[in-house]
Amino acid sequence: MSTITITNLRKIYGPIAAVDDFTLEIPGASVFGLLGPNGAGKTTTFKCLLGLARPTSGAILYDGQPLVPGTLERIAYVPERSVLYDWMTVAEHIEMNRRAYTRFSPARALELLTTFRIDPRRRVRVLSKGMKTAVMIAIAFARNADILILDEPTSGLDPVNQRHVLSLMINEAAKGNSVIFSSHQIGQVERAAEQIAVMDSGRLVLQGLVDDLKGDRKIVEGVFPDVQFALDGISNDPHVARVDRTERIVRLLVTADADAIAARLSAAGAMGVRTVDLNLEDIFLYAVSPATATTDIVIKETSS
């Protein structure tokens, strides 16, 4: 197991803090999802983890030790953009990695390429974006690394190969290895990750176990017949953590008593009232945005 500890990490580019006072502990033997909007600092954080970018300040430790050249043997990385050489064949990339990394398994790489239906004799220049991503994934998982850092690893892949990648990540964690990945496809993060962290503007805004973040929270929503409607005090209920209103639609984030609050919403005149479980997309949107609606937003602090 390899635990990664990030403490007060900052990375400044000119006047911009790409990563700002970022502190996080990533446990070993797990799949960890790093979420955030474009420009949140995810890729910069990954580059700092790999030594590809020098932190302005802060510390990064692997099992309590700083990053040294020998540590990189234990880490495999898949960047968002292809770093493959267009003039080389896939097989030549496999041979290059065999020479570079002592743990690398050419047989494992070829096995994964078969799963992705990629002929290793093909030159990189003729591969699609998704196929290039699949080649990088095959090479990374053939490294037999303790830690895999994957930046948008399913980008460009078809749904079948996306599912293959998620299975690979889960299997790696089951073997005791650590997988850290970013993705804009939140459903995939919810399917694969045990824990998540959410970044926004270079800062950590939320972290925890996915199930714990959901907790007992639910969404109660309904539609009113007219744009002018009153919630009859529902927004003041101690179990209503947030109210989003957009024209005739209201969405309530509730921490308890969802059925009772739904009944009150119906009594206030709402139609089609329903209660739905909070999903990871809801959690993400509430974390990075003060509002998911455009008008009349109320966000309340709760003790639960």
mmCIF file of C-alpha atoms in Angstrom:
data_model
loop_
_atom_site.group_PDB
_atom_site.id
_atom_site.type_symbol
_atom_site.label_atom_id
_atom_site.label_comp_id
_atom_site.label_asym_id
_atom_site.label_seq_id
_atom_site.Cartn_x
_atom_site.Cartn_y
_atom_site.Cartn_z
ATOM 1 C CA MET A 1 0.000 0.000 0.000
ATOM 2 C CA SER A 2 1.208 3.500 -0.837
ATOM 3 C CA THR A 3 -0.217 6.526 0.934
ATOM 4 C CA ILE A 4 0.244 9.938 -0.672
ATOM 5 C CA THR A 5 0.224 12.944 1.650
ATOM 6 C CA ILE A 6 -0.089 16.426 0.153
ATOM 7 C CA THR A 7 0.378 19.319 2.578
ATOM 8 C CA ASN A 8 -0.245 23.007 1.820
ATOM 9 C CA LEU A 9 0.684 22.559 -1.834
ATOM 10 C CA ARG A 10 0.952 25.744 -3.895
ATOM 11 C CA LYS A 11 1.944 26.141 -7.522
ATOM 12 C CA ILE A 12 2.107 29.674 -8.894
ATOM 13 C CA TYR A 13 2.348 30.569 -12.571
ATOM 14 C CA GLY A 14 2.934 34.307 -12.780
ATOM 15 C CA PRO A 15 -0.070 36.002 -11.157
ATOM 16 C CA ILE A 16 -2.131 32.783 -11.110
ATOM 17 C CA ALA A 17 -2.246 30.237 -8.292
ATOM 18 C CA ALA A 18 -2.970 27.032 -10.214
ATOM 19 C CA VAL A 19 -2.923 25.114 -6.915
ATOM 20 C CA ASP A 20 -3.466 27.032 -3.696
ATOM 21 C CA ASP A 21 -2.918 25.685 -0.163
ATOM 22 C CA PHE A 22 -4.035 22.198 -1.204
ATOM 23 C CA THR A 23 -3.901 19.532 1.511
ATOM 24 C CA LEU A 24 -5.031 15.957 0.937
ATOM 25 C CA GLU A 25 -4.231 12.408 2.001
ATOM 26 C CA ILE A 26 -4.809 9.656 -0.550
ATOM 27 C CA PRO A 27 -4.928 6.194 1.039
ATOM 28 C CA GLY A 28 -3.306 3.127 -0.412
ATOM 29 C CA ALA A 29 -5.208 0.207 -1.931
ATOM 30 C CA SER A 30 -8.016 2.411 -3.178
ATOM 31 C CA VAL A 31 -9.487 4.172 -6.188
ATOM 32 C CA PHE A 32 -9.504 7.916 -5.560
ATOM 33 C CA GLY A 33 -11.349 10.356 -7.813
ATOM 34 C CA LEU A 34 -10.195 13.949 -8.242
ATOM 35 C CA LEU A 35 -12.976 16.158 -9.568
ATOM 36 C CA GLY A 36 -13.180 19.780 -10.577
ATOM 37 C CA PRO A 37 -14.217 22.082 -13.397
ATOM 38 C CA ASN A 38 -11.795 22.993 -16.175
ATOM 39 C CA GLY A 39 -8.890 24.982 -14.780
ATOM 40 C CA ALA A 40 -9.465 23.774 -11.220
ATOM 41 C CA GLY A 41 -5.849 22.618 -10.836
ATOM 42 C CA LYS A 42 -6.194 18.851 -11.248
ATOM 43 C CA THR A 43 -3.565 18.401 -13.959
ATOM 44 C CA THR A 44 -1.148 20.752 -12.196
ATOM 45 C CA THR A 45 -1.570 18.719 -9.009
ATOM 46 C CA PHE A 46 -0.787 15.537 -10.932
ATOM 47 C CA LYS A 47 2.323 17.141 -12.433
ATOM 48 C CA CYS A 48 3.508 18.139 -8.964
ATOM 49 C CA LEU A 49 2.927 14.584 -7.738
ATOM 50 C CA LEU A 50 5.117 13.298 -10.568
ATOM 51 C CA GLY A 51 7.859 15.875 -10.263
ATOM 52 C CA LEU A 52 6.967 17.303 -13.675
ATOM 53 C CA ALA A 53 6.218 20.648 -12.031
ATOM 54 C CA ARG A 54 8.104 22.018 -9.042
ATOM 55 C CA PRO A 55 5.761 23.176 -6.263
ATOM 56 C CA THR A 56 6.104 26.806 -5.245
ATOM 57 C CA SER A 57 5.655 25.647 -1.655
ATOM 58 C CA GLY A 58 4.246 22.740 0.309
ATOM 59 C CA ALA A 59 5.168 19.085 0.604
ATOM 60 C CA ILE A 60 4.332 15.811 -1.141
ATOM 61 C CA LEU A 61 5.213 12.549 0.599
ATOM 62 C CA TYR A 62 4.931 8.946 -0.553
ATOM 63 C CA ASP A 63 4.641 6.676 2.478
ATOM 64 C CA GLY A 64 6.190 9.484 4.488
ATOM 65 C CA GLN A 65 9.111 10.024 2.116
ATOM 66 C CA PRO A 66 9.669 12.772 -0.479
ATOM 67 C CA LEU A 67 9.683 12.042 -4.192
ATOM 68 C CA VAL A 68 13.073 10.745 -5.344
ATOM 69 C CA PRO A 69 14.110 9.228 -8.691
ATOM 70 C CA GLY A 70 13.575 5.717 -7.348
ATOM 71 C CA THR A 71 9.979 6.556 -6.441
ATOM 72 C CA LEU A 72 9.114 7.086 -10.104
ATOM 73 C CA GLU A 73 9.688 3.384 -10.780
ATOM 74 C CA ARG A 74 6.642 2.774 -8.587
ATOM 75 C CA ILE A 75 4.399 5.316 -10.348
ATOM 76 C CA ALA A 76 2.667 5.013 -13.721
ATOM 77 C CA TYR A 77 1.076 8.032 -15.359
ATOM 78 C CA VAL A 78 -1.451 8.489 -18.153
ATOM 79 C CA PRO A 79 -1.683 12.155 -19.207
ATOM 80 C CA GLU A 80 -4.768 13.693 -20.743
ATOM 81 C CA ARG A 81 -2.985 14.278 -24.060
ATOM 82 C CA SER A 82 -1.023 11.657 -25.960
ATOM 83 C CA VAL A 83 2.724 11.536 -25.357
ATOM 84 C CA LEU A 84 3.231 8.691 -27.828
ATOM 85 C CA TYR A 85 5.588 9.125 -30.772
ATOM 86 C CA ASP A 86 3.663 9.246 -34.031
ATOM 87 C CA TRP A 87 6.403 7.624 -36.123
ATOM 88 C CA MET A 88 6.732 4.587 -33.850
ATOM 89 C CA THR A 89 4.586 1.478 -33.780
ATOM 90 C CA VAL A 90 2.712 0.441 -30.667
ATOM 91 C CA ALA A 91 5.034 -2.558 -30.348
ATOM 92 C CA GLU A 92 8.055 -0.249 -30.389
ATOM 93 C CA HIS A 93 6.553 1.717 -27.503
ATOM 94 C CA ILE A 94 6.161 -1.529 -25.585
ATOM 95 C CA GLU A 95 9.809 -2.394 -26.198
ATOM 96 C CA MET A 96 10.891 1.098 -25.133
ATOM 97 C CA ASN A 97 9.046 0.724 -21.836
ATOM 98 C CA ARG A 98 10.457 -2.766 -21.308
ATOM 99 C CA ARG A 99 13.935 -1.293 -21.444
ATOM 100 C CA ALA A 100 13.061 1.670 -19.237
ATOM 101 C CA TYR A 101 11.182 -0.017 -16.372
ATOM 102 C CA THR A 102 12.271 -3.160 -14.572
ATOM 103 C CA ARG A 103 8.732 -4.131 -13.565
ATOM 104 C CA PHE A 104 7.254 -3.691 -17.036
ATOM 105 C CA SER A 105 5.456 -6.737 -18.464
ATOM 106 C CA PRO A 106 5.260 -6.825 -22.283
ATOM 107 C CA ALA A 107 2.912 -9.803 -22.055
ATOM 108 C CA ARG A 108 0.496 -7.817 -19.898
ATOM 109 C CA ALA A 109 0.644 -4.872 -22.304
ATOM 110 C CA LEU A 110 -0.146 -7.117 -25.277
ATOM 111 C CA GLU A 111 -2.991 -8.732 -23.339
ATOM 112 C CA LEU A 112 -4.541 -5.332 -22.662
ATOM 113 C CA LEU A 113 -4.078 -4.236 -26.267
ATOM 114 C CA THR A 114 -6.022 -7.324 -27.307
ATOM 115 C CA THR A 115 -8.791 -6.299 -24.914
ATOM 116 C CA PHE A 116 -8.826 -2.842 -26.514
ATOM 117 C CA ARG A 117 -8.660 -4.407 -30.002
ATOM 118 C CA ILE A 118 -5.499 -2.600 -31.022
ATOM 119 C CA ASP A 119 -2.938 -4.206 -33.327
ATOM 120 C CA PRO A 120 0.532 -3.520 -31.853
ATOM 121 C CA ARG A 121 2.007 -3.438 -35.369
ATOM 122 C CA ARG A 122 0.163 -0.213 -36.179
ATOM 123 C CA ARG A 123 1.927 3.123 -36.132
ATOM 124 C CA VAL A 124 0.679 5.684 -33.663
ATOM 125 C CA ARG A 125 0.005 8.257 -36.381
ATOM 126 C CA VAL A 126 -2.913 6.184 -37.735
ATOM 127 C CA LEU A 127 -4.602 5.706 -34.355
ATOM 128 C CA SER A 128 -7.619 7.687 -33.192
ATOM 129 C CA LYS A 129 -7.505 9.779 -30.017
ATOM 130 C CA GLY A 130 -9.289 7.051 -28.081
ATOM 131 C CA MET A 131 -6.948 4.354 -29.379
ATOM 132 C CA LYS A 132 -3.914 6.402 -28.328
ATOM 133 C CA THR A 133 -5.416 6.724 -24.865
ATOM 134 C CA ALA A 134 -5.976 2.965 -24.769
ATOM 135 C CA VAL A 135 -2.334 2.342 -25.715
ATOM 136 C CA MET A 136 -1.130 4.613 -22.901
ATOM 137 C CA ILE A 137 -3.444 2.825 -20.471
ATOM 138 C CA ALA A 138 -2.181 -0.595 -21.573
ATOM 139 C CA ILE A 139 1.412 0.527 -21.077
ATOM 140 C CA ALA A 140 0.675 2.112 -17.682
ATOM 141 C CA PHE A 141 -1.092 -0.939 -16.303
ATOM 142 C CA ALA A 142 1.695 -3.184 -17.613
ATOM 143 C CA ARG A 143 4.173 -1.235 -15.474
ATOM 144 C CA ASN A 144 3.078 -3.176 -12.361
ATOM 145 C CA ALA A 145 3.285 0.108 -10.494
ATOM 146 C CA ASP A 146 2.199 0.680 -6.906
ATOM 147 C CA ILE A 147 0.538 3.970 -7.849
ATOM 148 C CA LEU A 148 -1.323 4.862 -11.033
ATOM 149 C CA ILE A 149 -2.113 8.503 -11.774
ATOM 150 C CA LEU A 150 -4.614 8.809 -14.610
ATOM 151 C CA ASP A 151 -5.689 12.153 -16.077
ATOM 152 C CA GLU A 152 -9.022 11.734 -17.892
ATOM 153 C CA PRO A 153 -8.273 8.060 -18.675
ATOM 154 C CA THR A 154 -11.559 7.349 -20.473
ATOM 155 C CA SER A 155 -11.479 10.405 -22.733
ATOM 156 C CA GLY A 156 -12.204 9.399 -26.318
ATOM 157 C CA LEU A 157 -12.915 5.761 -25.478
ATOM 158 C CA ASP A 158 -16.098 4.012 -26.537
ATOM 159 C CA PRO A 159 -18.451 2.815 -23.760
ATOM 160 C CA VAL A 160 -17.128 -0.761 -23.858
ATOM 161 C CA ASN A 161 -13.516 0.305 -23.399
ATOM 162 C CA GLN A 162 -14.517 2.856 -20.770
ATOM 163 C CA ARG A 163 -15.964 -0.018 -18.770
ATOM 164 C CA HIS A 164 -12.733 -1.997 -19.276
ATOM 165 C CA VAL A 165 -10.712 0.890 -17.843
ATOM 166 C CA LEU A 166 -12.955 1.225 -14.786
ATOM 167 C CA SER A 167 -12.611 -2.518 -14.154
ATOM 168 C CA LEU A 168 -8.834 -2.263 -14.446
ATOM 169 C CA MET A 169 -8.755 0.504 -11.841
ATOM 170 C CA ILE A 170 -10.938 -1.409 -9.403
ATOM 171 C CA ASN A 171 -8.837 -4.555 -9.859
ATOM 172 C CA GLU A 172 -5.627 -2.621 -9.178
ATOM 173 C CA ALA A 173 -7.025 -1.364 -5.875
ATOM 174 C CA ALA A 174 -8.057 -4.917 -4.980
ATOM 175 C CA LYS A 175 -4.421 -5.950 -5.477
ATOM 176 C CA GLY A 176 -3.315 -3.318 -2.961
ATOM 177 C CA ASN A 177 -2.291 -0.588 -5.384
ATOM 178 C CA SER A 178 -3.415 3.042 -5.454
ATOM 179 C CA VAL A 179 -5.283 4.589 -8.374
ATOM 180 C CA ILE A 180 -5.834 8.346 -8.573
ATOM 181 C CA PHE A 181 -7.799 9.581 -11.541
ATOM 182 C CA SER A 182 -9.629 12.628 -12.802
ATOM 183 C CA SER A 183 -12.719 12.624 -14.982
ATOM 184 C CA HIS A 184 -15.499 14.913 -16.127
ATOM 185 C CA GLN A 185 -17.769 11.870 -16.411
ATOM 186 C CA ILE A 186 -19.053 11.889 -12.874
ATOM 187 C CA GLY A 187 -21.040 8.682 -13.274
ATOM 188 C CA GLN A 188 -17.780 6.846 -13.897
ATOM 189 C CA VAL A 189 -16.209 8.346 -10.798
ATOM 190 C CA GLU A 190 -19.227 7.276 -8.771
ATOM 191 C CA ARG A 191 -18.935 3.753 -10.169
ATOM 192 C CA ALA A 192 -15.222 3.304 -9.518
ATOM 193 C CA ALA A 193 -14.048 5.600 -6.722
ATOM 194 C CA GLU A 194 -14.354 4.885 -3.026
ATOM 195 C CA GLN A 195 -13.250 8.389 -2.099
ATOM 196 C CA ILE A 196 -13.216 11.707 -3.914
ATOM 197 C CA ALA A 197 -11.819 15.188 -3.596
ATOM 198 C CA VAL A 198 -13.248 18.216 -5.378
ATOM 199 C CA MET A 199 -11.026 21.105 -6.462
ATOM 200 C CA ASP A 200 -12.133 24.553 -7.547
ATOM 201 C CA SER A 201 -9.841 27.476 -8.409
ATOM 202 C CA GLY A 202 -6.852 25.533 -7.125
ATOM 203 C CA ARG A 203 -8.351 24.830 -3.718
ATOM 204 C CA LEU A 204 -9.816 21.770 -2.056
ATOM 205 C CA VAL A 205 -13.524 22.371 -1.497
ATOM 206 C CA LEU A 206 -14.749 18.889 -0.576
ATOM 207 C CA GLN A 207 -13.372 15.441 0.198
ATOM 208 C CA GLY A 208 -14.494 12.170 1.709
ATOM 209 C CA LEU A 209 -15.946 8.738 1.124
ATOM 210 C CA VAL A 210 -18.624 8.858 -1.557
ATOM 211 C CA ASP A 211 -21.185 7.125 0.664
ATOM 212 C CA ASP A 212 -20.437 9.443 3.581
ATOM 213 C CA LEU A 213 -20.817 12.531 1.404
ATOM 214 C CA LYS A 214 -24.232 11.354 0.288
ATOM 215 C CA GLY A 215 -25.311 10.455 3.808
ATOM 216 C CA ASP A 216 -29.065 10.754 4.350
ATOM 217 C CA ARG A 217 -29.372 13.744 2.071
ATOM 218 C CA LYS A 218 -31.994 13.716 -0.645
ATOM 219 C CA ILE A 219 -33.379 16.011 -3.303
ATOM 220 C CA VAL A 220 -37.075 16.949 -3.138
ATOM 221 C CA GLU A 221 -38.319 18.653 -6.270
ATOM 222 C CA GLY A 222 -41.611 19.845 -7.682
ATOM 223 C CA VAL A 223 -43.185 22.127 -10.283
ATOM 224 C CA PHE A 224 -45.551 24.958 -9.456
ATOM 225 C CA PRO A 225 -48.328 25.976 -11.870
ATOM 226 C CA ASP A 226 -47.228 29.616 -11.841
ATOM 227 C CA VAL A 227 -43.893 31.412 -11.683
ATOM 228 C CA GLN A 228 -45.140 33.354 -8.664
ATOM 229 C CA PHE A 229 -45.272 30.861 -5.827
ATOM 230 C CA ALA A 230 -44.601 30.792 -2.097
ATOM 231 C CA LEU A 231 -42.912 27.981 -0.203
ATOM 232 C CA ASP A 232 -44.974 28.653 2.928
ATOM 233 C CA GLY A 233 -41.978 28.570 5.250
ATOM 234 C CA ILE A 234 -40.530 25.351 3.843
ATOM 235 C CA SER A 235 -37.206 27.060 3.141
ATOM 236 C CA ASN A 236 -36.907 27.774 6.881
ATOM 237 C CA ASP A 237 -37.223 24.111 7.835
ATOM 238 C CA PRO A 238 -34.054 23.082 9.730
ATOM 239 C CA HIS A 239 -33.722 20.016 7.481
ATOM 240 C CA VAL A 240 -33.717 22.059 4.268
ATOM 241 C CA ALA A 241 -30.070 22.844 3.528
ATOM 242 C CA ARG A 242 -30.541 24.532 0.185
ATOM 243 C CA VAL A 243 -33.304 25.876 -2.042
ATOM 244 C CA ASP A 244 -32.906 26.251 -5.807
ATOM 245 C CA ARG A 245 -35.687 28.012 -7.695
ATOM 246 C CA THR A 246 -35.835 28.396 -11.463
ATOM 247 C CA GLU A 247 -39.061 29.849 -12.828
ATOM 248 C CA ARG A 248 -41.697 27.274 -11.770
ATOM 249 C CA ILE A 249 -39.318 24.546 -10.577
ATOM 250 C CA VAL A 250 -38.044 24.171 -7.035
ATOM 251 C CA ARG A 251 -35.337 21.769 -5.822
ATOM 252 C CA LEU A 252 -34.698 21.297 -2.126
ATOM 253 C CA LEU A 253 -31.586 19.693 -0.678
ATOM 254 C CA VAL A 254 -32.800 18.054 2.525
ATOM 255 C CA THR A 255 -30.831 16.361 5.291
ATOM 256 C CA ALA A 256 -33.722 14.439 6.886
ATOM 257 C CA ASP A 257 -37.530 14.047 6.862
ATOM 258 C CA ALA A 258 -37.650 14.047 3.059
ATOM 259 C CA ASP A 259 -41.141 12.530 2.908
ATOM 260 C CA ALA A 260 -42.589 15.114 5.288
ATOM 261 C CA ILE A 261 -40.993 17.964 3.359
ATOM 262 C CA ALA A 262 -42.288 16.509 0.084
ATOM 263 C CA ALA A 263 -45.794 16.475 1.587
ATOM 264 C CA ARG A 264 -45.432 20.116 2.609
ATOM 265 C CA LEU A 265 -44.292 21.009 -0.906
ATOM 266 C CA SER A 266 -47.380 19.322 -2.369
ATOM 267 C CA ALA A 267 -49.604 21.148 0.116
ATOM 268 C CA ALA A 268 -48.032 24.427 -1.025
ATOM 269 C CA GLY A 269 -49.297 23.717 -4.543
ATOM 270 C CA ALA A 270 -46.383 21.948 -6.221
ATOM 271 C CA MET A 271 -47.170 19.281 -8.801
ATOM 272 C CA GLY A 272 -45.202 16.145 -9.648
ATOM 273 C CA VAL A 273 -43.360 16.229 -6.346
ATOM 274 C CA ARG A 274 -40.734 13.527 -6.082
ATOM 275 C CA THR A 275 -37.886 12.561 -3.792
ATOM 276 C CA VAL A 276 -34.618 11.308 -5.263
ATOM 277 C CA ASP A 277 -31.378 10.127 -3.717
ATOM 278 C CA LEU A 278 -28.448 12.503 -3.863
ATOM 279 C CA ASN A 279 -25.922 11.409 -6.475
ATOM 280 C CA LEU A 280 -22.308 12.353 -6.985
ATOM 281 C CA GLU A 281 -23.192 14.868 -9.684
ATOM 282 C CA ASP A 282 -25.382 16.748 -7.196
ATOM 283 C CA ILE A 283 -22.562 16.703 -4.646
ATOM 284 C CA PHE A 284 -20.095 17.999 -7.218
ATOM 285 C CA LEU A 285 -22.349 20.800 -8.440
ATOM 286 C CA TYR A 286 -23.178 21.960 -4.933
ATOM 287 C CA ALA A 287 -19.444 21.968 -4.089
ATOM 288 C CA VAL A 288 -18.152 23.989 -7.041
ATOM 289 C CA SER A 289 -21.075 26.301 -7.651
ATOM 290 C CA PRO A 290 -22.990 28.586 -5.300
ATOM 291 C CA ALA A 291 -26.054 27.778 -7.361
ATOM 292 C CA THR A 292 -27.228 25.254 -9.896
ATOM 293 C CA ALA A 293 -30.216 27.409 -10.763
ATOM 294 C CA THR A 294 -30.253 30.951 -12.074
ATOM 295 C CA THR A 295 -32.565 32.780 -9.689
ATOM 296 C CA ASP A 296 -33.668 32.937 -6.064
ATOM 297 C CA ILE A 297 -30.977 30.744 -4.550
ATOM 298 C CA VAL A 298 -30.789 30.130 -0.831
ATOM 299 C CA ILE A 299 -27.924 28.173 0.718
ATOM 300 C CA LYS A 300 -28.228 27.430 4.409
ATOM 301 C CA GLU A 301 -25.764 26.137 6.977
ATOM 302 C CA THR A 302 -27.044 23.097 8.844
ATOM 303 C CA SER A 303 -25.821 21.206 11.839
ATOM 304 C CA SER A 304 -26.244 17.813 10.206
#
